[in-house]
């Protein structure tokens, strides 16, 4: 998760162009939305950040090819119960936190819409208002068994007083066509992820240079002891020891500038806070030489059409609406 706020001038640069960004790298409280939000508030009081949302590490939900069982069904029931409605009561609390500490927040969450779950990034402004959301368009590997796919209707870039703010979640950052939504002018690109690999920083560095934007990538840091014991859990320890303190997700949160400079992180050691001052003037400096959706594009060869219309599986037509009959008139 990332927070943003205005700060003081640096080397004569006006305060309006300097943004202080903080990322909190921490674990959530397993299957407990209320306690996770309480933890978030304590962390934001320290640095202006909250943990990324409720990524369901470890559980297979009892799934296998042709396998259906009560364990998996009940695991999903618990997971669904801990997900949040957007908008909804759980969204009001982060909005209050944003107002209390006068920050802009981008927070990961598991959203429920009926009985379908989505991996979602939520945006909040410092006045204490929910700004909007981005739903992950393509779940990765077995995530597709528990999360829904999304259309192009939630790929926002918000024009805020602190800069143009957008997000891409985890491995959808690897989708070149998704990233070409740079055309919306994103300046502060938030990339919450569950990828704690050392290679992830390379992807973030490339995006900062390609999109000419600040990249803020937040990853959870969690250990075995952060999860209840269960024989079905598939731990992917980063180290050989399998003790309660063994690392399940090693973090790697990082902040990178449009000029390709690592401003903070990556942190692979522990829960913690990384902070950097972002000079938004670096966006213009870097775009002198490269603007992938501007003067460095090749319009006569390449173009992209993005369908932002919401797609629904069922459309109900009101009885008051007359459906036009476009069939051929018949002779009487």
Coordinates of N, CA and C in Angstrom, one line a residue, residues 121 123 131-135 152-159 164-168 178 181 184 186 188 308:
X121 N -7.7 -2.7 -6.0 CA -6.9 -1.6 -5.4 C -7.9 -0.4 -5.2
X123 N -8.7 3.6 -3.9 CA -8.1 4.9 -3.9 C -8.9 5.8 -2.9
X131 N -12.3 7.5 -3.6 CA -12.2 8.1 -4.9 C -12.6 7.1 -6.0
X132 N -12.2 5.8 -5.9 CA -12.6 4.8 -6.9 C -11.8 3.5 -6.7
X133 N -11.8 2.7 -7.7 CA -11.1 1.4 -7.6 C -10.6 0.9 -8.9
X134 N -9.7 0.0 -8.8 CA -9.2 -0.8 -10.0 C -9.3 -2.3 -9.6
X135 N -10.0 -3.1 -10.5 CA -10.1 -4.5 -10.3 C -9.1 -5.2 -11.2
X152 N -12.6 -3.7 -18.9 CA -11.8 -2.5 -18.9 C -12.4 -1.2 -18.2
X153 N -13.5 -1.5 -17.5 CA -14.2 -0.3 -16.9 C -13.6 0.2 -15.6
X154 N -12.6 -0.5 -15.1 CA -12.0 0.0 -13.8 C -10.5 0.1 -14.0
X155 N -10.1 0.8 -15.0 CA -8.6 1.1 -15.2 C -8.4 2.6 -15.1
X156 N -8.6 3.2 -13.9 CA -8.7 4.6 -13.8 C -7.3 5.2 -13.7
X157 N -7.1 6.5 -14.1 CA -6.0 7.3 -13.7 C -6.7 8.6 -13.1
X158 N -6.5 8.9 -11.9 CA -7.1 10.0 -11.2 C -6.2 11.2 -11.2
X159 N -6.8 12.3 -11.7 CA -6.0 13.6 -11.7 C -6.2 14.3 -10.4
X164 N -1.1 12.6 -11.2 CA -2.0 11.7 -11.8 C -1.7 10.3 -11.3
X165 N -2.7 9.7 -10.7 CA -2.5 8.5 -9.9 C -3.2 7.3 -10.5
X166 N -2.5 6.1 -10.7 CA -3.1 4.9 -11.2 C -2.5 3.7 -10.5
X167 N -3.0 2.5 -11.0 CA -2.5 1.3 -10.3 C -2.6 0.1 -11.3
X168 N -1.7 -0.8 -11.1 CA -1.8 -2.2 -11.8 C -1.4 -3.2 -10.7
X178 N -1.8 -3.6 -21.4 CA -2.4 -2.9 -20.2 C -1.5 -1.7 -19.9
X181 N -1.8 1.9 -21.2 CA -2.8 2.9 -20.7 C -2.0 4.0 -20.1
X184 N -3.1 7.6 -20.5 CA -3.9 8.4 -19.6 C -3.1 9.4 -18.8
X186 N -0.5 8.7 -16.5 CA -0.2 8.4 -15.1 C 1.2 8.9 -14.7
X188 N 2.1 8.8 -11.0 CA 2.4 8.0 -9.8 C 1.7 6.7 -10.0
X308 N -13.4 0.3 -22.6 CA -13.7 0.6 -21.2 C -15.1 0.4 -20.8

